[in-house]
CSV table of C-alpha atoms and ligand atoms in Angstrom, one decimal:
chain,number,residue,atom,x,y,z
A,1,MET,CA,-1.9,16.6,-171.8
A,2,ALA,CA,-3.7,16.2,-168.6
A,3,GLN,CA,-3.1,19.0,-166.4
A,4,GLN,CA,-3.2,18.4,-162.4
A,5,THR,CA,-2.1,20.6,-159.3
A,6,HIS,CA,-1.2,19.5,-156.0
A,7,ASP,CA,0.6,21.0,-153.0
A,8,VAL,CA,3.4,18.1,-152.9
A,9,VAL,CA,4.2,15.4,-155.5
A,10,VAL,CA,6.4,12.7,-154.4
A,11,ILE,CA,8.6,10.9,-157.1
A,12,GLY,CA,9.2,7.4,-156.2
A,13,ALA,CA,6.7,5.2,-153.8
A,14,GLY,CA,9.4,3.3,-152.0
A,15,PRO,CA,9.7,3.6,-148.0
A,16,GLY,CA,11.0,7.0,-148.3
A,17,GLY,CA,8.6,8.4,-150.8
A,18,TYR,CA,5.3,6.6,-149.7
A,19,VAL,CA,5.8,7.5,-146.0
A,20,ALA,CA,6.5,11.0,-147.1
A,21,ALA,CA,3.2,11.3,-149.1
A,22,ILE,CA,1.2,9.8,-146.3
A,23,ARG,CA,2.6,12.2,-143.6
A,24,ALA,CA,2.2,15.3,-145.8
A,25,ALA,CA,-1.6,14.0,-146.3
A,26,GLN,CA,-1.9,13.5,-142.7
A,27,LEU,CA,-0.7,17.1,-142.2
A,28,GLY,CA,-3.5,18.2,-144.8
A,29,LEU,CA,-1.5,18.8,-147.9
A,30,SER,CA,-3.0,17.6,-151.3
A,31,VAL,CA,-0.5,15.0,-152.2
A,32,ALA,CA,0.6,13.1,-155.2
A,33,CYS,CA,2.8,10.2,-155.6
A,34,VAL,CA,4.5,8.9,-158.8
A,35,ASP,CA,5.9,5.8,-159.4
A,36,ARG,CA,6.9,4.0,-162.9
A,37,GLU,CA,6.0,0.6,-161.2
A,38,LYS,CA,2.5,-0.3,-161.2
A,39,VAL,CA,3.0,-2.0,-157.8
A,40,LEU,CA,3.7,0.4,-154.9
A,41,GLY,CA,6.5,0.1,-152.3
A,42,GLY,CA,9.6,0.4,-154.4
A,43,THR,CA,12.8,-2.0,-154.1
A,44,CYS,CA,12.0,-2.8,-150.2
A,45,LEU,CA,8.5,-4.3,-151.0
A,46,ARG,CA,8.8,-5.4,-154.1
A,47,ILE,CA,12.1,-6.7,-154.8
A,48,GLY,CA,14.4,-6.2,-151.5
A,49,CYS,CA,13.6,-6.4,-147.8
A,50,ILE,CA,10.2,-8.1,-148.0
A,51,PRO,CA,10.8,-10.8,-150.3
A,52,SER,CA,14.4,-11.7,-149.0
A,53,LYS,CA,12.6,-11.8,-145.4
A,54,ALA,CA,9.9,-14.3,-146.8
A,55,LEU,CA,12.8,-16.5,-148.2
A,56,LEU,CA,15.0,-16.3,-145.2
A,57,GLU,CA,12.2,-17.0,-143.0
A,58,SER,CA,11.1,-20.1,-145.3
A,59,SER,CA,14.9,-21.6,-145.7
A,60,GLU,CA,15.2,-21.5,-142.1
A,61,HIS,CA,12.5,-23.6,-141.6
A,62,TYR,CA,13.6,-26.0,-144.0
A,63,ALA,CA,16.9,-25.9,-142.4
A,64,ALA,CA,15.7,-26.5,-138.9
A,65,ALA,CA,13.7,-29.4,-140.3
A,66,LYS,CA,16.5,-30.9,-141.8
A,67,HIS,CA,18.8,-30.6,-139.2
A,68,ASP,CA,17.6,-29.1,-135.8
A,69,LEU,CA,14.4,-30.5,-135.0
A,70,LYS,CA,15.7,-34.1,-134.1
A,71,ALA,CA,17.4,-32.6,-131.0
A,72,HIS,CA,14.3,-31.4,-129.9
A,73,GLY,CA,12.7,-34.8,-130.2
A,74,VAL,CA,10.6,-34.2,-133.2
A,75,ASN,CA,11.0,-36.5,-135.9
A,76,VAL,CA,9.9,-35.4,-139.3
A,77,GLY,CA,10.6,-38.0,-141.7
A,78,GLU,CA,12.1,-37.0,-145.0
A,79,VAL,CA,12.5,-33.5,-145.5
A,80,THR,CA,12.1,-32.2,-149.1
A,81,LEU,CA,12.1,-29.0,-150.7
A,82,ASP,CA,9.2,-27.4,-152.6
A,83,LEU,CA,10.7,-24.2,-154.2
A,84,PRO,CA,7.8,-23.2,-156.2
A,85,THR,CA,5.7,-23.3,-153.0
A,86,MET,CA,8.3,-21.4,-151.3
A,87,MET,CA,8.6,-18.9,-153.9
A,88,LYS,CA,4.6,-18.4,-154.4
A,89,ARG,CA,4.6,-17.8,-150.7
A,90,LYS,CA,7.1,-15.0,-150.8
A,91,GLU,CA,5.0,-13.6,-153.7
A,92,ALA,CA,1.8,-13.4,-151.7
A,93,VAL,CA,3.5,-11.5,-148.8
A,94,VAL,CA,4.7,-9.1,-151.1
A,95,ARG,CA,1.2,-8.8,-152.8
A,96,GLN,CA,-0.6,-8.4,-149.4
A,97,LEU,CA,2.2,-5.4,-148.5
A,98,THR,CA,1.8,-3.7,-151.8
A,99,ASN,CA,-2.0,-3.7,-151.9
A,100,GLY,CA,-2.0,-2.5,-148.4
A,101,ILE,CA,0.2,0.4,-149.6
A,102,ALA,CA,-2.8,1.1,-152.4
A,103,SER,CA,-5.2,1.2,-149.6
A,104,LEU,CA,-3.2,3.3,-147.3
A,105,PHE,CA,-3.0,5.8,-150.1
A,106,LYS,CA,-6.5,5.7,-150.9
A,107,LYS,CA,-7.6,6.2,-147.0
A,108,ASN,CA,-5.3,9.2,-147.1
A,109,LYS,CA,-6.6,10.7,-150.4
A,110,ILE,CA,-3.2,10.7,-152.1
A,111,THR,CA,-3.6,10.6,-155.9
A,112,ALA,CA,-1.3,7.8,-157.3
A,113,TYR,CA,0.1,8.3,-160.8
A,114,GLU,CA,1.5,5.3,-162.6
A,115,GLY,CA,4.6,6.3,-165.4
A,116,ARG,CA,8.2,7.6,-165.3
A,117,ALA,CA,8.2,11.1,-163.8
A,118,ARG,CA,10.6,14.1,-164.6
A,119,ILE,CA,11.2,17.3,-163.3
A,120,ALA,CA,10.3,19.9,-166.0
A,121,GLY,CA,11.1,23.1,-164.0
A,122,LEU,CA,10.3,24.5,-160.7
A,123,GLY,CA,7.2,23.3,-159.5
A,124,LYS,CA,6.5,20.9,-162.6
A,125,VAL,CA,6.7,17.2,-163.0
A,126,ILE,CA,5.7,15.4,-166.3
A,127,VAL,CA,4.4,12.0,-166.1
A,128,GLU,CA,5.1,9.6,-168.8
A,129,GLY,CA,2.1,6.9,-168.4
A,130,ALA,CA,-0.6,5.6,-170.0
A,131,GLU,CA,-1.3,9.0,-170.8
A,132,ARG,CA,1.1,12.1,-170.6
A,133,THR,CA,0.2,14.2,-167.3
A,134,GLU,CA,1.7,17.5,-166.3
A,135,ILE,CA,1.7,18.0,-162.4
A,136,THR,CA,1.9,21.4,-161.1
A,137,ALA,CA,3.0,21.3,-157.3
A,138,LYS,CA,4.3,23.9,-155.0
A,139,HIS,CA,6.7,21.4,-153.4
A,140,ILE,CA,8.5,18.3,-155.0
A,141,ILE,CA,10.1,15.2,-153.0
A,142,LEU,CA,12.3,13.4,-154.8
A,143,ALA,CA,12.7,9.6,-153.5
A,144,THR,CA,13.8,7.7,-156.7
A,145,GLY,CA,15.7,5.2,-154.5
A,146,SER,CA,18.8,3.1,-155.9
A,147,LYS,CA,19.6,0.3,-158.1
A,148,PRO,CA,22.4,-2.6,-157.8
A,149,ALA,CA,26.0,-1.5,-158.6
A,150,THR,CA,28.0,-3.5,-161.1
A,151,ILE,CA,31.7,-3.6,-161.3
A,152,LYS,CA,34.2,-3.2,-164.3
A,153,GLY,CA,34.3,-6.5,-166.3
A,154,VAL,CA,31.2,-8.0,-164.9
A,155,GLU,CA,28.0,-7.9,-166.9
A,156,PHE,CA,24.6,-9.0,-165.7
A,157,VAL,CA,23.5,-11.8,-167.8
A,158,ALA,CA,20.0,-13.0,-167.9
A,159,ASP,CA,19.6,-14.9,-164.4
A,160,ARG,CA,23.1,-16.4,-164.5
A,161,ILE,CA,24.9,-13.4,-163.5
A,162,GLY,CA,22.5,-10.9,-161.8
A,163,SER,CA,21.5,-9.0,-158.7
A,164,SER,CA,19.4,-9.5,-155.9
A,165,THR,CA,16.3,-9.3,-158.0
A,166,GLU,CA,17.4,-12.4,-160.1
A,167,ALA,CA,18.5,-14.2,-156.6
A,168,LEU,CA,15.2,-14.0,-155.2
A,169,SER,CA,13.7,-15.9,-157.7
A,170,TYR,CA,16.2,-18.6,-159.1
A,171,PRO,CA,14.1,-21.5,-160.5
A,172,GLU,CA,16.2,-23.8,-158.8
A,173,VAL,CA,18.7,-24.2,-156.2
A,174,PRO,CA,22.2,-23.7,-157.6
A,175,GLU,CA,24.8,-26.5,-157.4
A,176,HIS,CA,27.4,-23.7,-156.5
A,177,LEU,CA,26.5,-20.2,-156.0
A,178,VAL,CA,29.2,-17.2,-156.2
A,179,VAL,CA,28.4,-14.2,-154.3
A,180,ILE,CA,30.6,-11.1,-154.9
A,181,GLY,CA,30.6,-8.7,-152.3
A,182,ALA,CA,30.1,-9.9,-148.3
A,183,GLY,CA,27.8,-7.0,-147.4
A,184,TYR,CA,24.0,-7.1,-146.3
A,185,ILE,CA,22.8,-8.7,-149.5
A,186,GLY,CA,25.6,-11.1,-150.2
A,187,LEU,CA,25.2,-12.7,-146.6
A,188,GLU,CA,21.4,-12.5,-146.5
A,189,LEU,CA,20.9,-13.9,-150.1
A,190,GLY,CA,23.8,-16.5,-149.5
A,191,SER,CA,22.4,-17.5,-146.6
A,192,VAL,CA,19.0,-18.3,-148.2
A,193,TRP,CA,20.6,-20.5,-151.0
A,194,GLN,CA,23.0,-22.3,-148.7
A,195,ARG,CA,20.3,-23.4,-146.6
A,196,LEU,CA,18.5,-24.6,-149.6
A,197,GLY,CA,21.5,-26.7,-150.6
A,198,ALA,CA,23.8,-24.7,-152.5
A,199,LYS,CA,27.7,-24.4,-152.1
A,200,VAL,CA,28.1,-20.9,-151.7
A,201,THR,CA,31.5,-19.0,-152.1
A,202,VAL,CA,31.7,-15.2,-151.1
A,203,LEU,CA,34.3,-13.4,-152.7
A,204,GLU,CA,34.9,-10.2,-150.7
A,205,TYR,CA,37.5,-7.3,-151.9
A,206,LEU,CA,38.3,-6.3,-148.4
A,207,ASP,CA,40.1,-8.3,-145.7
A,208,ARG,CA,36.9,-8.6,-143.8
A,209,ILE,CA,33.0,-9.0,-144.1
A,210,LEU,CA,30.4,-6.1,-143.4
A,211,PRO,CA,32.7,-3.2,-143.8
A,212,GLY,CA,31.7,-0.4,-141.8
A,213,MET,CA,30.3,-2.5,-139.2
A,214,ASP,CA,31.8,-2.9,-135.8
A,215,LEU,CA,34.8,-5.3,-136.5
A,216,GLU,CA,34.8,-7.7,-133.8
A,217,THR,CA,31.0,-8.2,-134.4
A,218,ALA,CA,31.7,-8.7,-138.0
A,219,ARG,CA,34.7,-11.2,-137.2
A,220,GLU,CA,32.3,-13.3,-134.9
A,221,ALA,CA,29.6,-13.1,-137.6
A,222,GLU,CA,32.2,-14.7,-140.3
A,223,LYS,CA,33.2,-17.5,-137.9
A,224,VAL,CA,29.6,-18.3,-137.4
A,225,PHE,CA,28.7,-18.2,-141.1
A,226,LYS,CA,31.8,-20.7,-142.0
A,227,LYS,CA,30.5,-23.1,-139.4
A,228,GLN,CA,27.5,-22.9,-141.1
A,229,GLY,CA,29.2,-24.0,-144.5
A,230,ILE,CA,29.3,-20.7,-146.2
A,231,GLU,CA,33.3,-20.5,-147.9
A,232,PHE,CA,34.9,-17.0,-147.6
A,233,ARG,CA,37.6,-15.6,-149.9
A,234,LEU,CA,38.6,-12.4,-148.5
A,235,GLY,CA,40.7,-10.0,-150.1
A,236,SER,CA,39.4,-11.2,-153.6
A,237,LYS,CA,39.4,-8.8,-156.0
A,238,VAL,CA,36.9,-10.0,-158.8
A,239,VAL,CA,37.8,-8.5,-162.1
A,240,GLY,CA,35.5,-10.6,-164.6
A,241,ALA,CA,32.8,-13.0,-165.1
A,242,THR,CA,31.2,-14.7,-168.3
A,243,VAL,CA,28.6,-17.3,-168.9
A,244,GLU,CA,28.6,-20.3,-171.2
A,245,GLY,CA,25.7,-22.2,-171.2
A,246,ASN,CA,24.5,-23.0,-167.6
A,247,LYS,CA,27.9,-22.5,-166.2
A,248,CYS,CA,29.7,-19.2,-165.3
A,249,THR,CA,33.3,-18.5,-164.8
A,250,VAL,CA,34.2,-15.7,-162.2
A,251,VAL,CA,37.6,-14.2,-162.7
A,252,VAL,CA,39.5,-13.1,-159.3
A,253,GLU,CA,42.5,-11.1,-159.6
A,254,GLY,CA,45.8,-13.3,-158.8
A,255,SER,CA,43.9,-16.8,-158.2
A,256,ALA,CA,42.5,-19.5,-160.5
A,257,PRO,CA,38.9,-18.8,-162.1
A,258,ILE,CA,36.0,-20.1,-160.1
A,259,VAL,CA,33.5,-22.4,-162.1
A,260,CYS,CA,29.7,-21.9,-160.7
A,261,ASP,CA,26.2,-21.9,-161.6
A,262,ARG,CA,24.9,-18.7,-160.8
A,263,VAL,CA,26.5,-15.3,-159.5
A,264,LEU,CA,24.8,-12.8,-157.5
A,265,VAL,CA,26.7,-9.5,-157.7
A,266,SER,CA,26.2,-7.6,-154.4
A,267,VAL,CA,28.6,-5.0,-154.2
A,268,GLY,CA,26.4,-2.0,-153.0
A,269,ARG,CA,23.8,0.2,-154.8
A,270,THR,CA,23.8,2.9,-157.2
A,271,PRO,CA,21.3,6.2,-156.4
A,272,ASN,CA,18.5,6.9,-159.1
A,273,THR,CA,19.5,10.4,-160.0
A,274,THR,CA,19.7,9.9,-163.7
A,275,ASP,CA,16.9,10.9,-166.2
A,276,ILE,CA,14.7,12.7,-163.9
A,277,GLY,CA,15.0,16.2,-165.1
A,278,LEU,CA,17.6,17.3,-162.5
A,279,GLU,CA,19.4,19.6,-165.2
A,280,THR,CA,16.1,21.5,-165.6
A,281,VAL,CA,16.6,22.8,-162.0
A,282,ASN,CA,20.1,23.1,-161.8
A,283,ILE,CA,20.5,20.2,-159.3
A,284,VAL,CA,23.8,18.6,-159.7
A,285,PRO,CA,24.5,15.2,-158.2
A,286,ASP,CA,28.2,14.5,-156.6
A,287,ALA,CA,30.5,12.4,-158.0
A,288,ARG,CA,29.1,9.0,-156.9
A,289,GLY,CA,25.5,10.5,-158.0
A,290,TYR,CA,24.1,11.6,-154.7
A,291,ILE,CA,22.1,14.8,-154.6
A,292,PRO,CA,23.4,17.0,-152.2
A,293,ILE,CA,21.2,18.6,-149.7
A,294,ASP,CA,21.2,20.8,-146.6
A,295,GLY,CA,19.9,19.6,-143.1
A,296,HIS,CA,16.4,20.0,-144.1
A,297,PHE,CA,16.5,17.6,-147.3
A,298,ALA,CA,16.4,21.0,-149.5
A,299,THR,CA,18.4,20.4,-152.8
A,300,ALA,CA,20.1,23.4,-154.6
A,301,ALA,CA,16.7,24.3,-156.2
A,302,PRO,CA,13.8,26.0,-154.3
A,303,ASN,CA,11.2,23.8,-153.0
A,304,ILE,CA,12.8,20.6,-154.3
A,305,TYR,CA,13.6,18.1,-151.6
A,306,ALA,CA,15.6,14.7,-152.1
A,307,ILE,CA,15.6,11.6,-149.3
A,308,GLY,CA,16.3,8.3,-148.9
A,309,ASP,CA,18.8,6.0,-151.2
A,310,ILE,CA,19.8,9.1,-153.5
A,311,VAL,CA,21.3,11.4,-150.1
A,312,ARG,CA,24.1,10.6,-148.0
A,313,GLY,CA,23.6,8.2,-145.4
A,314,PRO,CA,23.0,4.5,-145.2
A,315,MET,CA,20.8,3.1,-147.9
A,316,LEU,CA,18.2,1.5,-145.5
A,317,ALA,CA,14.5,1.8,-145.8
A,318,HIS,CA,13.7,3.0,-142.4
A,319,LYS,CA,16.5,5.6,-142.8
A,320,ALA,CA,14.2,6.8,-145.6
A,321,GLU,CA,11.0,6.8,-143.8
A,322,GLU,CA,12.3,9.1,-141.2
A,323,GLU,CA,13.6,11.4,-143.8
A,324,GLY,CA,10.3,11.1,-145.5
A,325,VAL,CA,8.4,11.9,-142.3
A,326,ALA,CA,10.9,14.7,-141.4
A,327,CYS,CA,10.8,16.0,-145.1
A,328,ALA,CA,7.0,16.3,-144.8
A,329,GLU,CA,7.0,17.9,-141.4
A,330,HIS,CA,9.3,20.5,-142.6
A,331,ILE,CA,7.2,21.3,-145.8
A,332,ALA,CA,4.0,21.7,-143.8
A,333,GLY,CA,5.0,23.1,-140.3
A,334,GLY,CA,8.7,24.4,-140.8
A,335,TYR,CA,10.4,21.6,-138.4
A,336,GLY,CA,11.4,18.1,-139.0
A,337,HIS,CA,14.1,16.3,-137.6
A,338,VAL,CA,16.3,12.7,-138.1
A,339,ASN,CA,18.6,11.6,-135.4
A,340,TYR,CA,21.0,9.9,-137.7
A,341,ASP,CA,23.2,8.7,-134.5
A,342,CYS,CA,20.3,6.3,-133.8
A,343,ILE,CA,19.7,4.4,-137.0
A,344,PRO,CA,19.8,0.6,-136.3
A,345,GLY,CA,21.5,-1.6,-139.3
A,346,ILE,CA,20.4,-5.4,-139.1
A,347,VAL,CA,21.5,-8.0,-141.4
A,348,TYR,CA,19.0,-10.7,-141.1
A,349,THR,CA,21.1,-14.0,-141.3
A,350,HIS,CA,20.9,-16.5,-138.8
A,351,PRO,CA,21.9,-15.6,-136.1
A,352,GLU,CA,21.0,-11.9,-136.5
A,353,ILE,CA,23.6,-9.0,-136.7
A,354,ALA,CA,22.2,-5.8,-135.4
A,355,THR,CA,24.0,-2.7,-134.6
A,356,VAL,CA,23.4,0.9,-133.8
A,357,GLY,CA,25.6,3.8,-133.2
A,358,LYS,CA,29.5,3.9,-132.7
A,359,SER,CA,31.8,1.0,-133.3
A,360,GLU,CA,34.9,0.6,-131.3
A,361,GLU,CA,36.9,1.6,-134.7
A,362,GLN,CA,34.8,4.6,-134.8
A,363,LEU,CA,35.3,5.8,-131.1
A,364,THR,CA,39.0,5.2,-131.3
A,365,GLU,CA,39.5,7.3,-134.5
A,366,ALA,CA,37.6,10.0,-132.9
A,367,GLY,CA,39.7,9.7,-130.0
A,368,ILE,CA,36.6,9.1,-127.5
A,369,ALA,CA,37.3,7.1,-124.5
A,370,TYR,CA,35.0,4.2,-123.6
A,371,ARG,CA,34.1,1.2,-121.7
A,372,LYS,CA,33.0,-1.6,-123.2
A,373,GLY,CA,30.5,-4.4,-121.8
A,374,VAL,CA,30.3,-7.7,-123.5
A,375,PHE,CA,27.8,-10.8,-122.6
A,376,PRO,CA,27.4,-14.2,-124.7
A,377,PHE,CA,23.7,-15.5,-125.5
A,378,MET,CA,25.9,-18.9,-124.1
A,379,ALA,CA,24.9,-17.9,-120.6
A,380,ASN,CA,21.6,-17.0,-121.5
A,381,GLY,CA,18.8,-19.6,-120.3
A,382,ARG,CA,16.1,-18.7,-123.0
A,383,ALA,CA,19.1,-19.0,-125.8
A,384,LYS,CA,19.9,-22.2,-124.3
A,385,ALA,CA,16.1,-23.3,-124.1
A,386,LEU,CA,16.1,-22.0,-127.9
A,387,ALA,CA,19.4,-23.9,-128.9
A,388,GLN,CA,20.8,-20.8,-130.1
A,389,THR,CA,23.7,-19.7,-128.2
A,390,ASP,CA,25.9,-18.3,-130.6
A,391,GLY,CA,26.8,-14.5,-130.3
A,392,ARG,CA,26.9,-11.6,-128.0
A,393,VAL,CA,25.8,-8.3,-127.1
A,394,LYS,CA,28.4,-5.3,-126.9
A,395,ILE,CA,27.6,-2.1,-125.1
A,396,LEU,CA,29.9,0.7,-125.7
A,397,ALA,CA,29.6,3.5,-123.2
A,398,ASP,CA,31.2,7.0,-122.6
A,399,ALA,CA,34.1,6.4,-120.3
A,400,LYS,CA,33.3,9.7,-118.1
A,401,THR,CA,29.4,9.9,-118.6
A,402,ASP,CA,28.8,6.2,-118.9
A,403,ARG,CA,26.2,7.4,-122.1
A,404,VAL,CA,25.5,4.6,-124.4
A,405,LEU,CA,27.3,5.2,-127.6
A,406,GLY,CA,26.9,2.0,-129.7
A,407,VAL,CA,25.4,-1.6,-129.4
A,408,HIS,CA,26.6,-4.4,-131.4
A,409,ILE,CA,24.4,-7.6,-131.4
A,410,ILE,CA,25.1,-11.0,-133.0
A,411,GLY,CA,22.7,-13.8,-132.0
A,412,PRO,CA,19.2,-14.9,-131.8
A,413,ARG,CA,16.9,-12.0,-132.9
A,414,ALA,CA,19.2,-9.6,-132.6
A,415,GLY,CA,17.0,-7.4,-134.9
A,416,ASP,CA,14.4,-7.1,-132.6
A,417,LEU,CA,16.7,-6.9,-129.4
A,418,ILE,CA,18.2,-3.5,-131.1
A,419,ALA,CA,15.0,-1.6,-130.7
A,420,GLU,CA,15.6,-1.5,-126.9
A,421,ALA,CA,19.2,-0.2,-127.4
A,422,VAL,CA,17.8,2.3,-129.9
A,423,ALA,CA,15.4,3.6,-127.8
A,424,ALA,CA,17.8,4.0,-125.2
A,425,MET,CA,20.1,6.0,-127.0
A,426,GLU,CA,17.4,8.1,-128.3
A,427,PHE,CA,16.5,9.2,-124.5
A,428,GLY,CA,20.3,9.5,-123.9
A,429,ALA,CA,20.6,6.7,-121.7
A,430,SER,CA,23.8,5.5,-119.9
A,431,SER,CA,24.5,1.7,-119.5
A,432,GLU,CA,23.5,1.9,-115.8
A,433,ASP,CA,20.3,3.0,-116.9
A,434,ILE,CA,19.7,-0.4,-118.9
A,435,ALA,CA,21.5,-2.3,-116.2
A,436,ARG,CA,19.0,-1.0,-113.5
A,437,THR,CA,16.3,-1.6,-116.0
A,438,CYS,CA,14.2,-4.8,-115.0
A,439,HIS,CA,14.3,-7.4,-117.8
A,440,ALA,CA,11.9,-10.4,-117.8
A,441,HIS,CA,13.2,-13.7,-117.1
A,442,PRO,CA,13.8,-15.8,-119.2
A,443,THR,CA,14.3,-13.7,-122.1
A,444,LEU,CA,17.0,-12.9,-124.9
A,445,ALA,CA,16.8,-9.3,-123.9
A,446,GLU,CA,18.5,-10.2,-120.3
A,447,VAL,CA,21.6,-10.4,-122.4
A,448,MET,CA,21.5,-6.8,-123.1
A,449,LYS,CA,20.8,-6.1,-119.1
A,450,GLU,CA,24.0,-8.6,-118.6
A,451,ALA,CA,26.0,-6.5,-121.3
A,452,ALA,CA,25.2,-3.4,-119.8
A,453,LEU,CA,26.1,-4.4,-116.3
A,454,ALA,CA,29.2,-5.7,-117.7
A,455,VAL,CA,30.3,-2.3,-118.8
A,456,ALA,CA,31.0,-1.7,-115.0
A,457,GLY,CA,32.4,-5.1,-114.4
A,458,ARG,CA,29.3,-6.7,-112.4
A,459,GLU,CA,27.5,-8.9,-114.6
A,460,ILE,CA,25.7,-11.5,-112.4
A,461,HIS,CA,25.7,-14.7,-114.9
A,462,MET,CA,29.2,-14.9,-115.7
B,501,NAI,P1,27.4,-3.5,-149.2
B,501,NAI,O1,27.7,-2.2,-149.6
B,501,NAI,O2,26.5,-3.8,-148.0
B,501,NAI,O3,28.4,-4.5,-149.4
B,501,NAI,C1,29.1,-4.6,-150.7
B,501,NAI,C2,30.2,-5.3,-150.4
B,501,NAI,O4,31.2,-5.6,-151.8
B,501,NAI,C3,31.5,-4.6,-149.7
B,501,NAI,O5,31.9,-5.6,-148.8
B,501,NAI,C4,32.3,-4.2,-150.7
B,501,NAI,O6,33.6,-4.4,-150.3
B,501,NAI,C5,32.4,-5.6,-151.8
B,501,NAI,N1,32.9,-5.4,-152.9
B,501,NAI,C6,32.9,-4.2,-153.7
B,501,NAI,N2,33.8,-4.6,-155.0
B,501,NAI,C7,34.1,-5.6,-154.9
B,501,NAI,C8,34.7,-6.5,-155.9
B,501,NAI,N3,35.2,-6.0,-157.2
B,501,NAI,N4,35.1,-7.7,-155.7
B,501,NAI,C9,34.6,-8.2,-154.4
B,501,NAI,N5,33.9,-7.5,-153.5
B,501,NAI,C10,33.8,-6.2,-153.6
B,501,NAI,O7,26.2,-3.8,-150.5
B,501,NAI,P2,25.0,-4.8,-151.0
B,501,NAI,O8,25.1,-6.0,-149.9
B,501,NAI,O9,25.0,-4.8,-152.4
B,501,NAI,O10,23.9,-4.1,-150.3
B,501,NAI,C11,23.3,-2.9,-150.9
B,501,NAI,C12,22.8,-1.7,-150.0
B,501,NAI,O11,21.2,-2.4,-149.7
B,501,NAI,C13,23.3,-1.6,-148.6
B,501,NAI,O12,23.6,-0.3,-148.7
B,501,NAI,C14,22.4,-2.0,-147.4
B,501,NAI,O13,22.4,-1.1,-146.7
B,501,NAI,C15,21.2,-2.1,-148.5
B,501,NAI,N6,20.3,-3.6,-147.8
B,501,NAI,C16,20.3,-3.6,-146.6
B,501,NAI,C17,19.5,-4.7,-146.2
B,501,NAI,C18,19.1,-4.7,-144.3
B,501,NAI,O14,18.7,-3.9,-144.0
B,501,NAI,N7,18.8,-6.0,-144.0
B,501,NAI,C19,19.6,-6.1,-146.8
B,501,NAI,C20,19.9,-5.8,-148.0
B,501,NAI,C21,20.2,-4.4,-148.5
């Protein structure tokens, strides 16, 4: 067995792990990063954020060419779909970015190991790859990510009943796609296939979509998606699904079974915390599989840290990245910090939905008095020019101090617009600070300014 020694070994090369590795290397530590996949980047780059965004972009172009360009005076003749080319482009985007991480590792002198890593006691990791390697390291960072969750009665069957991984690569457009779960994945990938021509039915257990998100914003989103042709059946508990030939049958409690071509199960994700040797160092995951940590990502075992999807908080790539940086800085210098109040969440549908901070429901529950400013994209010149006027910006500010506590956007490029709100909140801004900041005209960002003005009831263009 080969023996290697490093200061830090990171298990997992997703956004949490690879960023932690780079930051630790920048701080002068000798770093190893292990991943069982040949391709670096984890779920996000290989089978998550990046390929889904590539398909969202392509399918948006297709839908625009088919339905929207005419209104701009652009006639393109018959619009046809070349799905293999769309998929090839998606794969090329993934390839470029995953190769990019390999180059970053090289530049930062990080040693990448390919193989399955397991902790084998304090300061010891065994990698089972082409050869067996024992890595000795003072610090171990666990960043093993998550996998799609399943529900009782629904087993994955090839690519007929599957997760987002399969839905990123269907060989043809399903005639009827049933999506189980109206969360991030269900809405994004449901949108992709709906735009490409599938009938999409979303079955959601709760009486609302996007649980956890500001309710008013989620209801507005539901209306917009319905208008686009996505069918929602809320309050639907899926209890079974089967495949016969090319057809799937989905069983919903209390209503007739639904027959369709493919089923996308998007009911959340489960932390990857089994089979990584936690028992050798007495780390016990909680009932849902998460690894308990303290405020500095330290687990119950000395010098073993955990970040990203395997610890509490939202399962988001950028949250994992922030934790990776803070964890590496803590190891190298004793200090690292993540502001969990300022982590944005974005659903990359059309229009996009983006939020940061507290929802109205959370503020009410916490007994915090707030003022609310809302401004619609309908009254914004740039949105009109883009012909994308669905949606609004909502700013929630503390009733006494005017400090911005939450911003919720549904509308064109909401995912980019939210950055202003995140920066404002990070600096402890008041809604008046945003309202008094000059926003260029004509831009979508003016809706943010108007919503901030609306907190004090003095919006200009309404
Ligand atoms: P999710 O947690 O966002 O939504 C799952 C939905 O499934 C919930 O609405 C839940 O009520 C519903 N559900 C659960 N059991 C059900 C049942 N038996 N029948 C019907 N509905 C049921 O999970 P999702 O969409 O799978 O995403 C997983 C994770 O990936 C999320 O934590 C998300 O943060 C992350 N993600 C983030 C993206 C982004 O940042 N744009 C994109 C894709 C995923």
